[in-house]
Coordinates of C-alpha atoms and ligand atoms in Angstrom, one line a residue:
X19 CA -18.6 43.9 54.9
X20 CA -19.5 42.1 51.7
X21 CA -18.7 38.8 53.4
X22 CA -20.9 39.7 56.4
X23 CA -23.8 40.5 54.0
X24 CA -23.4 37.2 52.2
X25 CA -23.3 35.3 55.5
X26 CA -26.5 37.1 56.5
X27 CA -28.2 36.2 53.2
X28 CA -27.1 32.6 53.6
X29 CA -28.5 32.5 57.2
X30 CA -31.7 34.1 55.9
X31 CA -31.9 31.5 53.2
X32 CA -31.2 28.6 55.6
X33 CA -33.9 29.9 58.0
X34 CA -36.5 29.7 55.2
X35 CA -38.5 26.5 55.2
X36 CA -36.8 25.1 52.1
X37 CA -33.3 26.2 53.1
X38 CA -33.8 24.5 56.5
X39 CA -35.1 21.4 54.9
X40 CA -32.1 21.3 52.6
X41 CA -29.6 21.9 55.4
X42 CA -31.2 19.1 57.4
X43 CA -30.8 16.7 54.5
X44 CA -27.7 14.5 54.7
X45 CA -24.9 15.4 52.4
X46 CA -24.8 12.9 49.6
X47 CA -21.0 12.7 49.9
X48 CA -20.1 9.0 50.1
X49 CA -17.9 9.2 53.1
X50 CA -16.4 12.1 54.9
X51 CA -12.7 12.4 56.0
X52 CA -9.6 12.6 53.9
X53 CA -10.6 10.9 50.8
X54 CA -13.8 8.9 51.4
X55 CA -12.7 7.8 54.9
X56 CA -9.8 5.8 53.6
X57 CA -6.8 5.7 56.0
X58 CA -3.9 7.9 55.0
X59 CA -2.0 6.4 52.1
X60 CA -4.7 3.9 51.2
X61 CA -6.2 4.4 47.7
X62 CA -9.8 4.3 46.8
X63 CA -10.4 1.2 44.6
X64 CA -12.6 2.2 41.7
X65 CA -14.2 0.1 38.9
X66 CA -15.8 1.5 35.8
X67 CA -18.8 0.0 33.8
X68 CA -19.4 1.5 30.4
X69 CA -16.2 2.3 28.5
X70 CA -17.7 4.6 25.8
X71 CA -16.6 8.2 25.1
X72 CA -17.6 9.6 28.5
X73 CA -16.4 6.6 30.5
X74 CA -13.0 6.4 28.7
X75 CA -12.4 10.2 28.9
X76 CA -13.5 12.0 32.0
X77 CA -14.0 8.8 34.2
X78 CA -11.0 7.0 32.7
X79 CA -8.2 8.9 31.2
X80 CA -8.7 12.0 33.3
X81 CA -9.2 10.1 36.5
X82 CA -6.1 8.0 36.0
X83 CA -4.0 11.0 34.9
X84 CA -5.1 13.4 37.7
X85 CA -6.1 11.3 40.7
X86 CA -3.9 8.2 40.7
X87 CA -2.4 9.5 44.0
X88 CA -5.8 8.9 45.7
X89 CA -7.4 6.2 43.7
X90 CA -6.7 3.1 41.7
X91 CA -8.7 1.8 38.7
X92 CA -9.1 -1.9 39.5
X93 CA -11.5 -3.1 36.8
X94 CA -13.3 -2.1 33.5
X95 CA -16.5 -3.6 32.3
X96 CA -18.4 -3.3 29.0
X97 CA -20.5 -5.5 26.8
X98 CA -18.3 -4.7 23.8
X99 CA -14.8 -6.2 24.4
X100 CA -13.2 -4.5 21.3
X101 CA -14.3 -1.0 22.5
X102 CA -13.2 -1.9 26.0
X103 CA -9.7 -2.9 24.9
X104 CA -9.2 0.3 22.8
X105 CA -10.6 2.3 25.7
X106 CA -8.3 0.6 28.2
X107 CA -5.2 1.6 26.2
X108 CA -6.6 5.1 25.6
X109 CA -7.1 5.6 29.3
X110 CA -3.7 4.2 30.2
X111 CA -5.4 1.7 32.6
X112 CA -3.5 -1.4 33.8
X113 CA -6.4 -3.3 35.3
X114 CA -8.4 -6.3 34.1
X115 CA -11.3 -6.1 31.7
X116 CA -14.6 -7.9 32.1
X117 CA -17.8 -8.4 30.1
X118 CA -19.5 -9.8 33.3
X119 CA -20.1 -7.1 35.9
X120 CA -20.7 -9.5 38.8
X121 CA -17.4 -11.3 38.1
X122 CA -15.6 -8.0 38.1
X123 CA -16.9 -7.0 41.5
X124 CA -16.3 -10.5 43.0
X125 CA -12.7 -10.6 41.7
X126 CA -11.6 -6.9 42.0
X127 CA -13.5 -5.8 45.2
X128 CA -13.9 -2.1 44.3
X129 CA -14.9 0.4 47.0
X130 CA -16.8 2.4 44.4
X131 CA -18.3 1.7 41.0
X132 CA -18.6 4.4 38.4
X133 CA -21.5 3.9 36.0
X134 CA -21.2 5.3 32.5
X135 CA -23.2 2.9 30.3
X136 CA -26.1 3.6 28.1
X137 CA -28.7 5.3 30.3
X138 CA -31.2 2.4 30.4
X139 CA -28.6 0.2 32.2
X140 CA -27.6 2.7 34.9
X141 CA -30.2 1.5 37.5
X142 CA -29.3 -2.1 37.0
X143 CA -25.6 -1.5 37.7
X144 CA -26.3 1.0 40.5
X145 CA -28.5 -1.5 42.3
X146 CA -26.2 -4.5 41.7
X147 CA -23.1 -2.6 42.9
X148 CA -24.8 -1.4 46.1
X149 CA -26.1 -4.9 46.8
X150 CA -22.6 -6.2 46.4
X151 CA -21.3 -3.8 49.0
X152 CA -20.0 -0.9 46.8
X153 CA -20.8 2.9 46.8
X154 CA -21.7 4.3 43.4
X155 CA -21.0 7.3 41.3
X156 CA -23.3 7.5 38.3
X157 CA -23.5 9.6 35.2
X158 CA -26.9 11.3 34.6
X159 CA -29.7 10.3 34.2
X160 CA -29.8 8.2 37.3
X161 CA -32.6 6.1 35.7
X162 CA -34.9 6.2 32.7
X163 CA -38.3 5.2 34.2
X164 CA -40.2 5.3 37.4
X165 CA -39.6 1.6 38.3
X166 CA -35.8 2.0 38.0
X167 CA -36.0 5.1 40.1
X168 CA -37.9 3.4 42.9
X169 CA -35.5 0.4 42.8
X170 CA -32.5 2.7 43.4
X171 CA -34.2 4.6 46.2
X172 CA -35.2 1.3 47.9
X173 CA -31.8 -0.4 47.4
X174 CA -29.9 2.6 48.7
X175 CA -32.0 2.6 51.8
X176 CA -31.8 -1.2 52.3
X177 CA -28.0 -1.5 51.8
X178 CA -26.9 1.8 53.5
X179 CA -24.6 2.4 50.5
X180 CA -24.4 5.8 48.9
X181 CA -24.9 7.2 45.5
X182 CA -23.5 10.3 43.8
X183 CA -25.2 11.6 40.7
X184 CA -22.7 13.6 38.6
X185 CA -24.6 16.7 37.8
X186 CA -21.7 18.6 36.4
X187 CA -23.8 21.6 35.2
X188 CA -24.2 22.6 38.9
X189 CA -20.5 23.5 38.8
X190 CA -20.5 25.7 35.7
X191 CA -19.8 29.4 36.3
X192 CA -23.1 30.7 35.0
X193 CA -25.2 28.2 37.0
X194 CA -23.2 29.2 40.2
X195 CA -23.8 32.9 39.5
X196 CA -27.6 32.3 39.1
X197 CA -27.6 30.3 42.4
X198 CA -25.8 33.0 44.3
X199 CA -28.2 35.8 42.9
X200 CA -31.2 33.7 44.0
X201 CA -29.8 32.9 47.4
X202 CA -29.1 36.6 48.0
X203 CA -32.9 37.2 47.6
X204 CA -32.2 40.3 45.6
X205 CA -35.3 39.8 43.5
X206 CA -37.4 38.6 46.4
X207 CA -39.4 35.4 46.5
X208 CA -39.4 33.6 43.2
X209 CA -42.9 33.1 41.8
X210 CA -42.4 31.7 38.3
X211 CA -39.7 30.9 35.8
X212 CA -39.3 30.9 32.0
X213 CA -36.6 28.4 30.9
X214 CA -35.8 27.8 27.2
X215 CA -33.1 25.4 26.2
X216 CA -31.8 25.3 22.6
X217 CA -29.8 22.4 21.1
X218 CA -28.4 23.3 17.7
X219 CA -28.3 21.5 14.4
X220 CA -25.0 19.9 15.3
X221 CA -25.3 18.9 19.0
X222 CA -29.1 18.4 18.8
X223 CA -28.8 16.3 15.7
X224 CA -26.1 14.1 17.3
X225 CA -28.7 12.7 19.7
X226 CA -30.7 11.4 16.7
X227 CA -27.6 9.5 15.3
X228 CA -27.1 7.5 18.5
X229 CA -28.9 5.2 20.9
X230 CA -30.3 8.4 22.5
X231 CA -32.8 8.5 19.6
X232 CA -34.8 5.7 21.2
X233 CA -36.9 6.1 24.4
X234 CA -36.1 2.5 25.5
X235 CA -32.4 3.4 25.8
X236 CA -32.5 7.1 26.8
X237 CA -35.9 7.7 28.2
X238 CA -36.1 10.5 25.5
X239 CA -34.4 13.9 25.6
X240 CA -36.8 14.9 28.4
X241 CA -34.9 12.4 30.6
X242 CA -31.5 12.0 29.0
X243 CA -30.8 15.7 28.4
X244 CA -33.4 17.6 30.4
X245 CA -32.4 15.8 33.6
X246 CA -29.5 18.4 33.7
X247 CA -31.9 21.3 33.2
X248 CA -34.5 20.0 35.7
X249 CA -31.8 19.4 38.3
X250 CA -30.5 22.9 37.8
X251 CA -34.0 24.3 38.3
X252 CA -34.7 22.2 41.4
X253 CA -31.3 23.3 42.8
X254 CA -31.6 26.9 41.9
X255 CA -35.1 27.1 43.4
X256 CA -34.3 24.8 46.3
X257 CA -37.7 23.3 45.6
X258 CA -39.3 20.0 44.8
X259 CA -41.6 19.3 41.8
X260 CA -45.1 18.3 42.5
X261 CA -47.0 18.2 39.2
X262 CA -46.0 18.2 35.5
X263 CA -47.8 18.8 32.2
X264 CA -46.1 18.4 28.8
X265 CA -46.4 18.4 25.1
X266 CA -43.9 16.7 22.7
X267 CA -43.7 16.2 19.0
X268 CA -41.1 15.1 16.4
X269 CA -41.0 17.8 13.7
X270 CA -37.6 17.6 12.0
X271 CA -35.8 14.3 12.4
X272 CA -36.9 10.7 12.0
X273 CA -39.9 10.1 9.7
X274 CA -39.8 13.8 8.7
X275 CA -36.8 13.4 6.4
X276 CA -37.5 13.2 2.7
X277 CA -34.6 10.8 2.1
X278 CA -32.7 8.4 4.3
X279 CA -30.1 5.7 4.6
X280 CA -28.9 3.4 7.4
X281 CA -25.9 5.5 8.1
X282 CA -23.9 8.5 6.9
X283 CA -20.7 6.6 6.0
X284 CA -22.1 4.9 2.9
X285 CA -25.0 7.2 2.2
X286 CA -26.0 8.0 -1.4
X287 CA -27.3 11.4 -0.3
X288 CA -24.0 12.5 1.2
X289 CA -23.5 15.5 -1.0
X290 CA -27.1 16.9 -0.6
X291 CA -28.1 16.0 3.0
X292 CA -27.6 18.9 5.4
X293 CA -27.1 16.5 8.3
X294 CA -24.3 14.4 6.6
X295 CA -21.7 13.8 9.3
X296 CA -18.3 12.2 8.4
X297 CA -17.2 10.0 11.3
X298 CA -14.1 8.8 9.3
X299 CA -12.4 12.2 10.0
X300 CA -12.4 11.4 13.7
X301 CA -9.8 8.7 14.5
X302 CA -10.9 8.3 18.2
X303 CA -14.5 7.6 17.1
X304 CA -13.4 5.2 14.4
X305 CA -11.5 3.2 17.0
X306 CA -14.1 3.5 19.7
X307 CA -17.2 2.7 17.6
X308 CA -16.6 1.7 13.9
X309 CA -13.9 -0.8 14.6
X310 CA -16.0 -2.3 17.4
X311 CA -19.2 -2.7 15.4
X312 CA -18.5 -6.4 14.8
X313 CA -19.3 -7.0 18.5
X314 CA -22.6 -5.4 19.1
X315 CA -23.7 -3.9 15.7
X316 CA -23.9 -0.4 17.2
X317 CA -23.7 2.2 14.4
X318 CA -22.5 5.6 15.8
X319 CA -23.2 7.6 12.6
X320 CA -26.8 6.4 12.0
X321 CA -29.1 8.4 9.9
X322 CA -31.0 11.1 11.7
X323 CA -34.0 10.3 9.5
X324 CA -34.4 6.7 10.6
X325 CA -38.2 6.0 10.5
X326 CA -38.0 4.1 13.9
X327 CA -36.8 7.1 15.9
X328 CA -39.3 7.5 18.7
X329 CA -38.1 10.5 20.8
X330 CA -39.4 14.1 20.4
X331 CA -37.3 17.0 19.1
X332 CA -39.8 19.7 20.2
X333 CA -40.9 19.7 23.8
X334 CA -42.8 22.0 26.2
X335 CA -43.2 21.3 29.9
X336 CA -44.9 23.0 32.8
X337 CA -43.9 22.2 36.4
X338 CA -45.5 23.2 39.6
X339 CA -43.3 23.2 42.7
X340 CA -44.1 22.5 46.3
X341 CA -43.6 26.2 47.2
X342 CA -46.1 27.4 44.5
X343 CA -43.4 28.4 42.0
X344 CA -44.3 27.4 38.5
X345 CA -41.9 26.8 35.6
X346 CA -42.4 26.9 31.8
X347 CA -39.7 25.0 30.1
X348 CA -39.0 24.2 26.4
X349 CA -36.4 22.1 24.7
X350 CA -35.8 22.3 21.0
X351 CA -33.2 20.1 19.2
X352 CA -32.7 21.7 15.8
X353 CA -32.0 25.3 16.5
X354 CA -29.4 27.5 14.5
X355 CA -27.6 28.2 17.8
X356 CA -27.1 26.5 21.2
X357 CA -27.5 27.8 24.7
X358 CA -30.3 28.8 27.1
X359 CA -32.4 31.7 28.3
X360 CA -33.8 31.7 31.8
X361 CA -35.9 34.3 33.5
X362 CA -36.8 34.3 37.2
X363 CA -39.8 36.4 38.2
X364 CA -39.5 37.5 41.8
X365 CA -41.7 39.7 44.1
X366 CA -39.0 42.4 43.9
X367 CA -37.8 42.1 40.3
X368 CA -36.6 39.8 37.6
X369 CA -33.4 38.1 36.7
X370 CA -32.7 37.4 33.1
X371 CA -29.8 35.1 32.1
X372 CA -28.7 34.4 28.5
X373 CA -26.1 31.6 28.0
X374 CA -24.4 31.3 24.7
X375 CA -22.8 27.9 24.1
X376 CA -22.5 28.0 20.3
X377 CA -23.8 30.4 17.7
X378 CA -23.0 31.3 14.1
X379 CA -22.1 34.9 15.1
X380 CA -19.3 36.2 17.2
X381 CA -19.9 35.1 20.8
X382 CA -19.9 38.2 23.0
X383 CA -19.5 36.2 26.2
X384 CA -20.4 32.9 27.8
X385 CA -23.3 34.4 29.7
X386 CA -25.1 37.8 30.2
X387 CA -27.1 38.6 33.3
X388 CA -29.6 41.4 33.9
X389 CA -31.2 42.1 37.2
X390 CA -34.1 44.5 37.1
X391 CA -35.7 45.8 40.3
X392 CA -39.3 46.8 40.2
X393 CA -39.7 50.6 39.5
X394 CA -35.9 50.9 39.1
X395 CA -33.3 50.5 36.4
X396 CA -31.6 47.3 35.3
X397 CA -28.0 46.3 36.1
X398 CA -26.1 43.9 33.9
X399 CA -23.1 41.7 34.2
X400 CA -21.5 38.9 32.2
X401 CA -19.1 36.0 32.4
X402 CA -16.6 36.2 29.5
X403 CA -15.7 32.6 29.0
X404 CA -15.6 29.2 30.7
X405 CA -13.0 26.5 30.8
X406 CA -12.9 23.2 28.9
X407 CA -15.0 20.1 29.9
X408 CA -18.5 21.7 30.2
X409 CA -17.2 25.2 30.8
X410 CA -14.8 24.0 33.5
X411 CA -17.5 22.2 35.5
X412 CA -16.3 18.6 35.0
X413 CA -12.9 19.3 36.7
X414 CA -14.3 21.2 39.6
X415 CA -16.9 18.4 40.2
X416 CA -14.2 15.7 40.1
X417 CA -12.0 17.6 42.5
X418 CA -15.0 18.0 44.9
X419 CA -15.7 14.3 44.7
X420 CA -12.2 13.0 45.1
X421 CA -10.2 15.7 46.9
X422 CA -12.3 18.4 48.5
X423 CA -15.4 16.8 50.1
X424 CA -16.6 20.0 51.8
X425 CA -17.8 22.4 53.0
X426 CA -20.6 22.5 50.4
X427 CA -22.0 26.0 50.9
X428 CA -24.0 26.0 47.6
X429 CA -25.1 22.4 48.2
X430 CA -23.8 21.3 44.8
X431 CA -23.3 17.6 45.7
X432 CA -26.2 15.5 44.4
X433 CA -27.3 12.1 45.6
X434 CA -30.2 9.7 44.8
X435 CA -32.9 12.2 45.9
X436 CA -31.6 14.9 43.6
X437 CA -31.1 12.3 40.8
X438 CA -34.7 11.1 41.3
X439 CA -36.4 14.5 41.5
X440 CA -34.8 15.6 38.2
X441 CA -35.5 12.4 36.2
X442 CA -39.0 12.3 37.6
X443 CA -39.9 15.6 36.0
X444 CA -38.8 14.2 32.7
X445 CA -40.5 10.8 33.3
X446 CA -43.7 12.6 34.3
X447 CA -43.4 14.8 31.2
X448 CA -43.2 11.6 29.0
X449 CA -46.2 10.1 30.8
X450 CA -48.1 13.4 30.4
X451 CA -47.4 13.4 26.6
X452 CA -48.3 9.8 26.2
X453 CA -51.5 9.9 28.3
X454 CA -52.5 13.5 27.5
X455 CA -53.0 14.6 31.1
X456 CA -51.0 16.2 33.9
X457 CA -49.0 13.9 36.1
X458 CA -48.2 14.2 39.8
X459 CA -44.7 13.1 40.9
X460 CA -46.2 11.1 43.7
X461 CA -48.1 9.0 41.2
X462 CA -44.7 7.7 40.0
X463 CA -42.4 7.0 42.9
X464 CA -42.4 7.1 46.7
X465 CA -39.2 8.9 47.8
Ligands
NAD794 N1 -22.7 14.7 32.4 C1 -22.4 14.9 31.1 O1 -22.3 16.0 30.7 C2 -22.3 13.8 30.2 C3 -21.8 13.9 28.9 C4 -21.7 12.8 28.1 C5 -22.3 11.6 28.5 N2 -22.9 11.5 29.7 C6 -23.5 10.2 30.1 O2 -22.5 9.2 30.1 C7 -23.1 7.9 29.7 C8 -22.4 7.3 28.6 O3 -22.5 8.1 27.4 P1 -21.5 8.0 26.2 O4 -21.7 9.3 25.4 O5 -20.2 7.7 26.7 O6 -22.1 6.8 25.4 P2 -21.3 5.7 24.6 O7 -22.4 5.1 23.7 O8 -20.1 6.2 24.0 O9 -20.9 4.7 25.7 C9 -21.8 3.8 26.4 C10 -21.1 2.5 26.7 O10 -21.9 1.7 27.4 C11 -21.7 0.4 27.0 N3 -22.9 -0.4 27.3 C12 -24.1 -0.4 26.8 N4 -24.9 -1.3 27.4 C13 -24.2 -1.9 28.3 C14 -24.5 -2.9 29.3 N5 -25.7 -3.5 29.4 N6 -23.5 -3.3 30.1 C15 -22.2 -2.7 30.1 N7 -21.9 -1.7 29.2 C16 -22.9 -1.3 28.3 C17 -21.5 0.5 25.5 O11 -20.9 -0.6 24.9 C18 -20.7 1.7 25.4 O12 -19.3 1.4 25.5 C19 -24.6 8.2 29.4 O13 -25.4 7.9 30.5 C20 -24.6 9.7 29.3 O14 -25.8 10.3 29.7 C21 -22.9 12.5 30.6

């Protein structure tokens, strides 16, 4: 009976204009069939560009350990040869290493390239790989500005190659619960959303120690981080953003600090700075970054109070969607706890979800949900805990990419269109802050 009801809800959803439009859209799965259309027994040839912490772990060590029966790592590329050599051993890879991407593709002929570099180089490698005949899997954000976004869309169209954007948050248990509640239409048509995301003084601060602290590399947290959140919202609502208005300011990090040094490791303010972070206690990071500094000068434990930091730590964004839904979003990067609150206002009631990622008091659960019907009582539910790797999401997503290509009932797979629509909210928010006016998505890119 419950199954029948769900099927009816799904049919009802698909018959709505947005649901129908989504169902008609082609699945962004690279190829259908066993594993990506490879004949039985043939392995998918994969090359990786960007052998930093994410590349060497989820897309390196995990991939090789868990999926070697269906794929083969045929090449690694990074601009830092020392980091790449350490990463290769860490992953247990047997393939060749390259500092020249083109040479790697020409010599190793991968079917698929995985892009896990610094954000501002994603578009360059995505487009090069597609032009050289490869499909691509990219970490988020797909691109950091409007020109790169347009290049990817045009190159994908021209080459016929396919792109997967790895929005792992779509696979986390609380995000899936929210999607199912909204698809059931229990609270009617959604009219507006309140979405507040809190990064804490550990995780939030970490962005200000790394390349992420500079717009030219990360596009700012409105692109680098919020692409996850905007993608979730686009997916939850099954809607496309039309117009964005935003405010952003730097209130805690960067020039706000009273004292500063180049980095934590040799800082004279170690004993008094509340943001002191000791990288020497992390052997993996010492090998990956500190021992590779001689090659590119990249300092992984840079001071969060560097004067040249040019991203915001306090951001507010309003988004209007094509179906008249409006969203108010905030992102704060120096909060005492981490997680998010999201409230969906519907014509029949409201859904509140509180997600606790880290907090200084005992965590009651991973997520609490409350559905309140108009003129009636509330009902609550919770998810007690998630798995490892972004609450279990990383592994589910990799399985879906490499082993279980469908059916995709919740439409969790994301391609260039989803990648574009999420970064474009962030890019439009940046332009809105810089030019002090609302920005229409269509002013930035033709999708
Ligand atoms: N989905 C998630 O939850 C998640 C989590 C962490 C990181 N990421 C993404 O993974 C990517 C990598 O992040 P990270 O934390 O591993 O950063 P990192 O700094 O550890 O690694 C980036 C790597 O890119 C290399 N690189 C920089 N410029 C390059 C270039 N022009 N050509 C080739 N290599 C270049 C660097 O040398 C470094 O090894 C980022 O795009 C980030 O957004 C996603």
